[in-house]
Amino acid sequence: MFIHEAFNETLKRYHISGRALAEAADVSQSMVSQFRHGKKGVTDEMLDNLLLAMQQIAPGSRSYFCSLVAGESLGSLGVKQVIEGISEEEIPQLLVAIAYRWKNSEGGKMAGELLTL
């Protein structure tokens, strides 16, 4: 798998928009789009910045990206093992990522509709 393919797959899996990533990494949305579609490469430093921003938005996403590039699966890890593997500083980020993912899911949308009644 090419790096840009792993990058794009990770953004899709973790529901990270190009706009949100561009803002978090302080780069243009166009650059993120070009890289994720294989139209333009990035420097090592830029990739590091993108991966750090990705990790801030969705904890675990950087590890997932790296597993794709390495051709290894993180799928064998259970939720408990993933949670135990994160640092104390990453726990609030994880909770925000879970809330964001749930909010954008069908279950979260239905709950939101019930709250507005």
Short mmCIF file of N, CA and C in Angstrom, two decimals, residues 4 31 34-35 38-43 46:
data_model
loop_
_atom_site.label_atom_id
_atom_site.label_comp_id
_atom_site.label_asym_id
_atom_site.label_seq_id
_atom_site.Cartn_x
_atom_site.Cartn_y
_atom_site.Cartn_z
N HIS A 4 0.18 7.46 0.56
CA HIS A 4 -1.02 8.30 0.41
C HIS A 4 -2.30 7.47 0.52
N MET A 31 -3.47 21.15 -0.10
CA MET A 31 -2.30 20.29 0.06
C MET A 31 -2.70 18.94 0.63
N GLN A 34 -4.48 16.98 -2.14
CA GLN A 34 -3.54 16.49 -3.16
C GLN A 34 -2.72 15.32 -2.64
N PHE A 35 -2.31 15.37 -1.39
CA PHE A 35 -1.53 14.28 -0.82
C PHE A 35 -2.38 13.02 -0.65
N GLY A 38 -2.77 11.21 -3.85
CA GLY A 38 -1.55 10.82 -4.54
C GLY A 38 -1.10 11.76 -5.64
N LYS A 39 -1.61 12.98 -5.63
CA LYS A 39 -1.24 13.94 -6.66
C LYS A 39 -0.01 14.75 -6.31
N LYS A 40 0.32 14.77 -5.01
CA LYS A 40 1.47 15.55 -4.54
C LYS A 40 2.04 14.87 -3.31
N GLY A 41 3.36 14.82 -3.23
CA GLY A 41 4.02 14.25 -2.07
C GLY A 41 4.22 15.30 -0.98
N VAL A 42 4.69 14.84 0.16
CA VAL A 42 4.98 15.75 1.27
C VAL A 42 6.36 15.42 1.82
N THR A 43 6.95 16.39 2.48
CA THR A 43 8.24 16.16 3.13
C THR A 43 8.04 15.32 4.38
N MET A 46 6.49 17.51 7.00
CA MET A 46 5.07 17.76 6.77
C MET A 46 4.24 16.53 7.15
#
